[in-house]
Amino acid sequence: GQQVMQIPQYQHVQEGEDFTTYCNSSTTLSNIQWYKQRPGGHPVFLIQLVKSGEVKKQKRLTFQFGEAKKNSSLHITATQTTDVGTYFCAGRAGGTSYGKLTFGQGTILTVHP
Amino acid sequence: DAGITQSPRYKITETGRQVTLMCHQTWSHSYMFWYRQDLGHGLRLIYYSAAADITDKGEVPDGYVVSRSKTENFPLTLESATRSQTSVYFCASNLPGQGYEQYFGPGTRLTVT
């Protein structure tokens, strides 16, 4: 079945440093979504990418979808303590019934002030 | 607008007991999902449902049963709880189609002793 691998599993940064998490799928995706989960909370949708090579920005967050639609990345510029949490990518394969998502393992981000 | 709720929020049960986790959403979303979250595994899909009376297995269905007699409710039952089912369980829902984000409930932390 479809697998989505996400690295790194953990990332510790000093406040102000940049952060990147990478996501790779074993199959071509129709779209990919990113979610953020604050400590003790539930996943919350951040963004969806659909087109090959797509780049979207949300303030200090930059999301990319690879040309082959099998990989994606999330980059945070100048991290802040409010960025702490787990970031998940979640991919949908083409023709997936019910809009099922396959989640990556997540990257746990710690930001030291 | 209550959104999506889960109950109980915390549950401790003994090995071999049956336990049911409840999920209720007020948006009339047709698609609903159950995930378990374990460190290093991300979010793994247990069961999903496209509509009332339509359910299907996800990635890790063994030991779990679901039902969906009403659109708004999607209970998850552990027929005979095992320690390996100690986890955080999230219910989610979304509108039909592949282009929509999933909305997650607050989660149920289940401990099987």
mmCIF file of C-alpha atoms in Angstrom:
data_model
loop_
_atom_site.group_PDB
_atom_site.id
_atom_site.type_symbol
_atom_site.label_atom_id
_atom_site.label_comp_id
_atom_site.label_asym_id
_atom_site.label_seq_id
_atom_site.Cartn_x
_atom_site.Cartn_y
_atom_site.Cartn_z
ATOM 1 C CA GLY A 1 0.000 0.000 0.000
ATOM 2 C CA GLN A 2 0.882 3.647 -0.136
ATOM 3 C CA GLN A 3 3.582 4.807 2.254
ATOM 4 C CA VAL A 4 4.509 8.319 3.248
ATOM 5 C CA MET A 5 7.857 8.825 4.933
ATOM 6 C CA GLN A 6 8.682 12.015 6.797
ATOM 7 C CA ILE A 7 12.033 13.185 8.118
ATOM 8 C CA PRO A 8 13.437 14.139 10.499
ATOM 9 C CA GLN A 9 11.437 12.649 13.349
ATOM 10 C CA TYR A 10 12.762 15.275 15.770
ATOM 11 C CA GLN A 11 14.239 18.732 15.290
ATOM 12 C CA HIS A 12 15.544 21.010 18.001
ATOM 13 C CA VAL A 13 16.307 24.600 16.994
ATOM 14 C CA GLN A 14 17.151 27.867 18.666
ATOM 15 C CA GLU A 15 14.568 30.578 18.261
ATOM 16 C CA GLY A 16 15.323 32.456 15.073
ATOM 17 C CA GLU A 17 16.816 29.486 13.221
ATOM 18 C CA ASP A 18 15.158 27.981 10.196
ATOM 19 C CA PHE A 19 13.454 24.581 10.100
ATOM 20 C CA THR A 20 12.600 22.174 7.300
ATOM 21 C CA THR A 21 10.715 18.882 7.252
ATOM 22 C CA TYR A 22 10.589 16.579 4.247
ATOM 23 C CA CYS A 23 7.957 14.178 3.050
ATOM 24 C CA ASN A 24 8.324 11.382 0.479
ATOM 25 C CA SER A 25 5.614 9.152 -0.931
ATOM 26 C CA SER A 26 6.053 5.702 -2.445
ATOM 27 C CA THR A 27 3.396 6.562 -5.043
ATOM 28 C CA THR A 28 2.364 9.606 -7.033
ATOM 29 C CA LEU A 29 -0.046 11.799 -5.110
ATOM 30 C CA SER A 30 -3.070 13.706 -6.325
ATOM 31 C CA ASN A 31 -2.557 16.228 -3.556
ATOM 32 C CA ILE A 32 -0.743 16.650 -0.274
ATOM 33 C CA GLN A 33 -1.847 18.367 2.899
ATOM 34 C CA TRP A 34 0.074 19.633 5.897
ATOM 35 C CA TYR A 35 -1.174 19.653 9.460
ATOM 36 C CA LYS A 36 0.172 21.056 12.713
ATOM 37 C CA GLN A 37 -0.460 19.527 16.114
ATOM 38 C CA ARG A 38 0.362 21.572 19.188
ATOM 39 C CA PRO A 39 1.500 19.624 22.269
ATOM 40 C CA GLY A 40 -1.552 17.983 23.844
ATOM 41 C CA GLY A 41 -3.749 19.081 20.959
ATOM 42 C CA HIS A 42 -5.219 17.681 17.796
ATOM 43 C CA PRO A 43 -3.993 18.031 14.202
ATOM 44 C CA VAL A 44 -5.075 21.228 12.502
ATOM 45 C CA PHE A 45 -5.025 21.739 8.744
ATOM 46 C CA LEU A 46 -2.441 24.170 7.414
ATOM 47 C CA ILE A 47 -2.501 23.932 3.641
ATOM 48 C CA GLN A 48 -3.095 21.761 0.587
ATOM 49 C CA LEU A 49 -0.890 21.506 -2.500
ATOM 50 C CA VAL A 50 -2.291 20.106 -5.727
ATOM 51 C CA LYS A 51 -0.129 21.095 -8.710
ATOM 52 C CA SER A 52 3.242 19.721 -9.714
ATOM 53 C CA GLY A 53 5.990 22.100 -8.530
ATOM 54 C CA GLU A 54 3.538 24.200 -6.532
ATOM 55 C CA VAL A 55 4.896 26.588 -3.907
ATOM 56 C CA LYS A 56 2.683 28.265 -1.342
ATOM 57 C CA LYS A 57 3.564 30.629 1.457
ATOM 58 C CA GLN A 58 1.865 31.441 4.716
ATOM 59 C CA LYS A 59 3.820 34.206 6.464
ATOM 60 C CA ARG A 60 7.049 32.472 7.582
ATOM 61 C CA LEU A 61 5.970 29.035 6.276
ATOM 62 C CA THR A 62 6.809 27.881 2.753
ATOM 63 C CA PHE A 63 5.328 24.695 1.338
ATOM 64 C CA GLN A 64 6.551 22.941 -1.801
ATOM 65 C CA PHE A 65 5.193 20.064 -3.871
ATOM 66 C CA GLY A 66 7.699 18.222 -6.015
ATOM 67 C CA GLU A 67 7.612 18.093 -9.777
ATOM 68 C CA ALA A 68 6.841 14.376 -9.735
ATOM 69 C CA LYS A 69 4.171 14.874 -7.055
ATOM 70 C CA LYS A 70 5.884 12.339 -4.808
ATOM 71 C CA ASN A 71 7.598 14.636 -2.340
ATOM 72 C CA SER A 72 6.933 17.783 -0.410
ATOM 73 C CA SER A 73 8.580 20.040 2.120
ATOM 74 C CA LEU A 74 7.667 22.585 4.753
ATOM 75 C CA HIS A 75 10.163 25.312 5.585
ATOM 76 C CA ILE A 76 9.790 27.716 8.490
ATOM 77 C CA THR A 77 11.932 30.836 8.442
ATOM 78 C CA ALA A 78 13.119 32.346 11.716
ATOM 79 C CA THR A 79 11.304 29.999 14.061
ATOM 80 C CA GLN A 80 9.405 31.300 17.057
ATOM 81 C CA THR A 81 8.352 29.521 20.232
ATOM 82 C CA THR A 82 4.804 29.484 18.888
ATOM 83 C CA ASP A 83 5.984 27.131 16.118
ATOM 84 C CA VAL A 84 6.486 24.311 18.628
ATOM 85 C CA GLY A 85 4.540 21.172 17.767
ATOM 86 C CA THR A 86 4.380 18.211 15.437
ATOM 87 C CA TYR A 87 4.091 18.804 11.710
ATOM 88 C CA PHE A 88 2.492 16.119 9.575
ATOM 89 C CA CYS A 89 2.281 15.724 5.870
ATOM 90 C CA ALA A 90 -0.618 13.685 4.507
ATOM 91 C CA GLY A 91 -0.948 12.490 0.953
ATOM 92 C CA ARG A 92 -3.870 11.408 -1.190
ATOM 93 C CA ALA A 93 -3.255 8.967 -4.015
ATOM 94 C CA GLY A 94 -5.133 9.427 -7.260
ATOM 95 C CA GLY A 95 -8.516 7.736 -7.223
ATOM 96 C CA THR A 96 -8.404 7.199 -3.467
ATOM 97 C CA SER A 97 -11.842 6.384 -2.213
ATOM 98 C CA TYR A 98 -13.458 8.613 0.372
ATOM 99 C CA GLY A 99 -10.561 11.059 0.188
ATOM 100 C CA LYS A 100 -8.393 8.933 2.449
ATOM 101 C CA LEU A 101 -5.161 10.461 3.637
ATOM 102 C CA THR A 102 -1.941 8.623 4.390
ATOM 103 C CA PHE A 103 -0.024 10.490 7.072
ATOM 104 C CA GLY A 104 3.708 10.699 7.495
ATOM 105 C CA GLN A 105 5.212 9.922 10.895
ATOM 106 C CA GLY A 106 5.445 13.609 11.743
ATOM 107 C CA THR A 107 8.322 15.869 12.734
ATOM 108 C CA ILE A 108 8.376 17.049 16.330
ATOM 109 C CA LEU A 109 9.747 20.585 16.453
ATOM 110 C CA THR A 110 11.172 22.034 19.644
ATOM 111 C CA VAL A 111 12.172 25.694 19.714
ATOM 112 C CA HIS A 112 14.523 26.858 22.448
ATOM 113 C CA PRO A 113 14.150 30.544 23.420
ATOM 114 C CA ASP B 1 -21.006 25.353 16.749
ATOM 115 C CA ALA B 2 -19.666 22.311 18.629
ATOM 116 C CA GLY B 3 -17.895 20.884 15.576
ATOM 117 C CA ILE B 4 -16.513 17.453 16.281
ATOM 118 C CA THR B 5 -16.427 16.015 19.778
ATOM 119 C CA GLN B 6 -15.068 12.834 21.290
ATOM 120 C CA SER B 7 -15.876 11.065 24.524
ATOM 121 C CA PRO B 8 -14.493 10.099 26.855
ATOM 122 C CA ARG B 9 -11.366 12.247 26.694
ATOM 123 C CA TYR B 10 -9.462 9.847 28.943
ATOM 124 C CA LYS B 11 -10.109 6.181 29.608
ATOM 125 C CA ILE B 12 -8.309 3.514 31.574
ATOM 126 C CA THR B 13 -9.471 -0.041 31.031
ATOM 127 C CA GLU B 14 -8.250 -3.540 31.687
ATOM 128 C CA THR B 15 -7.053 -6.101 29.202
ATOM 129 C CA GLY B 16 -9.934 -8.091 27.767
ATOM 130 C CA ARG B 17 -12.650 -5.525 28.402
ATOM 131 C CA GLN B 18 -14.790 -4.036 25.683
ATOM 132 C CA VAL B 19 -14.621 -0.282 25.348
ATOM 133 C CA THR B 20 -16.375 2.131 23.012
ATOM 134 C CA LEU B 21 -15.051 5.508 21.990
ATOM 135 C CA MET B 22 -17.624 7.996 20.784
ATOM 136 C CA CYS B 23 -17.352 10.565 18.007
ATOM 137 C CA HIS B 24 -20.003 13.137 17.141
ATOM 138 C CA GLN B 25 -19.918 15.887 14.519
ATOM 139 C CA THR B 26 -22.418 18.660 13.918
ATOM 140 C CA TRP B 27 -21.424 19.609 10.348
ATOM 141 C CA SER B 28 -23.224 16.737 8.581
ATOM 142 C CA HIS B 29 -19.936 15.754 6.938
ATOM 143 C CA SER B 30 -20.440 12.502 5.113
ATOM 144 C CA TYR B 31 -16.872 11.259 5.515
ATOM 145 C CA MET B 32 -15.592 10.224 8.913
ATOM 146 C CA PHE B 33 -12.351 8.591 10.020
ATOM 147 C CA TRP B 34 -10.756 6.976 13.051
ATOM 148 C CA TYR B 35 -7.006 7.218 13.590
ATOM 149 C CA ARG B 36 -4.650 6.102 16.298
ATOM 150 C CA GLN B 37 -1.548 8.110 17.102
ATOM 151 C CA ASP B 38 1.575 6.463 18.450
ATOM 152 C CA LEU B 39 5.041 7.970 18.681
ATOM 153 C CA GLY B 40 7.084 7.090 15.629
ATOM 154 C CA HIS B 41 4.044 6.008 13.631
ATOM 155 C CA GLY B 42 2.199 9.236 13.096
ATOM 156 C CA LEU B 43 -1.507 8.893 12.480
ATOM 157 C CA ARG B 44 -2.648 5.497 11.276
ATOM 158 C CA LEU B 45 -6.111 4.980 9.829
ATOM 159 C CA ILE B 46 -8.213 2.363 11.603
ATOM 160 C CA TYR B 47 -11.591 2.638 9.860
ATOM 161 C CA TYR B 48 -13.381 5.134 7.704
ATOM 162 C CA SER B 49 -16.909 5.781 6.534
ATOM 163 C CA ALA B 50 -18.326 7.506 3.478
ATOM 164 C CA ALA B 51 -21.879 7.757 4.810
ATOM 165 C CA ALA B 52 -24.279 6.150 7.235
ATOM 166 C CA ASP B 53 -24.086 2.366 6.975
ATOM 167 C CA ILE B 54 -20.986 2.513 4.738
ATOM 168 C CA THR B 55 -17.718 1.665 6.477
ATOM 169 C CA ASP B 56 -14.408 0.183 5.416
ATOM 170 C CA LYS B 57 -11.118 -0.926 6.907
ATOM 171 C CA GLY B 58 -8.086 1.271 7.040
ATOM 172 C CA GLU B 59 -4.463 0.409 7.667
ATOM 173 C CA VAL B 60 -4.784 -1.090 11.189
ATOM 174 C CA PRO B 61 -8.348 -2.437 11.680
ATOM 175 C CA ASP B 62 -7.648 -5.622 13.656
ATOM 176 C CA GLY B 63 -9.287 -5.648 17.081
ATOM 177 C CA TYR B 64 -11.626 -2.754 16.272
ATOM 178 C CA VAL B 65 -15.233 -2.533 15.154
ATOM 179 C CA VAL B 66 -17.161 0.494 13.913
ATOM 180 C CA SER B 67 -20.738 1.319 13.110
ATOM 181 C CA ARG B 68 -22.467 4.317 11.639
ATOM 182 C CA SER B 69 -26.218 4.274 11.903
ATOM 183 C CA LYS B 70 -26.456 8.086 11.829
ATOM 184 C CA THR B 71 -24.397 10.543 9.797
ATOM 185 C CA GLU B 72 -23.290 12.480 12.869
ATOM 186 C CA ASN B 73 -22.036 9.564 14.987
ATOM 187 C CA PHE B 74 -19.152 7.183 14.366
ATOM 188 C CA PRO B 75 -18.366 5.037 17.418
ATOM 189 C CA LEU B 76 -15.240 2.880 17.625
ATOM 190 C CA THR B 77 -15.340 -0.294 19.713
ATOM 191 C CA LEU B 78 -12.410 -2.286 20.983
ATOM 192 C CA GLU B 79 -13.947 -5.731 21.335
ATOM 193 C CA SER B 80 -11.364 -7.122 23.766
ATOM 194 C CA ALA B 81 -8.804 -4.495 24.661
ATOM 195 C CA THR B 82 -5.102 -5.338 24.556
ATOM 196 C CA ARG B 83 -2.120 -3.363 25.862
ATOM 197 C CA SER B 84 -0.990 -2.728 22.293
ATOM 198 C CA GLN B 85 -4.158 -0.688 21.846
ATOM 199 C CA THR B 86 -2.969 1.868 24.383
ATOM 200 C CA SER B 87 -2.877 4.996 22.261
ATOM 201 C CA VAL B 88 -4.422 8.346 21.506
ATOM 202 C CA TYR B 89 -7.437 8.000 19.231
ATOM 203 C CA PHE B 90 -8.599 10.770 16.935
ATOM 204 C CA CYS B 91 -11.825 10.997 15.046
ATOM 205 C CA ALA B 92 -11.943 13.203 11.949
ATOM 206 C CA SER B 93 -14.427 14.237 9.303
ATOM 207 C CA ASN B 94 -14.506 16.039 6.003
ATOM 208 C CA LEU B 95 -16.799 16.972 3.183
ATOM 209 C CA PRO B 96 -16.993 14.454 0.306
ATOM 210 C CA GLY B 97 -14.314 14.620 -2.367
ATOM 211 C CA GLN B 98 -10.561 14.697 -2.437
ATOM 212 C CA GLY B 99 -10.053 18.413 -2.118
ATOM 213 C CA TYR B 100 -11.123 18.955 1.462
ATOM 214 C CA GLU B 101 -9.198 19.099 4.667
ATOM 215 C CA GLN B 102 -9.993 16.846 7.587
ATOM 216 C CA TYR B 103 -11.266 18.274 10.850
ATOM 217 C CA PHE B 104 -10.093 16.446 13.923
ATOM 218 C CA GLY B 105 -11.730 15.935 17.271
ATOM 219 C CA PRO B 106 -9.833 16.589 20.511
ATOM 220 C CA GLY B 107 -8.820 12.941 20.895
ATOM 221 C CA THR B 108 -9.286 10.177 23.460
ATOM 222 C CA ARG B 109 -6.291 8.979 25.444
ATOM 223 C CA LEU B 110 -6.840 5.275 26.118
ATOM 224 C CA THR B 111 -4.711 3.233 28.495
ATOM 225 C CA VAL B 112 -5.117 -0.533 28.648
ATOM 226 C CA THR B 113 -3.624 -2.067 31.796
#
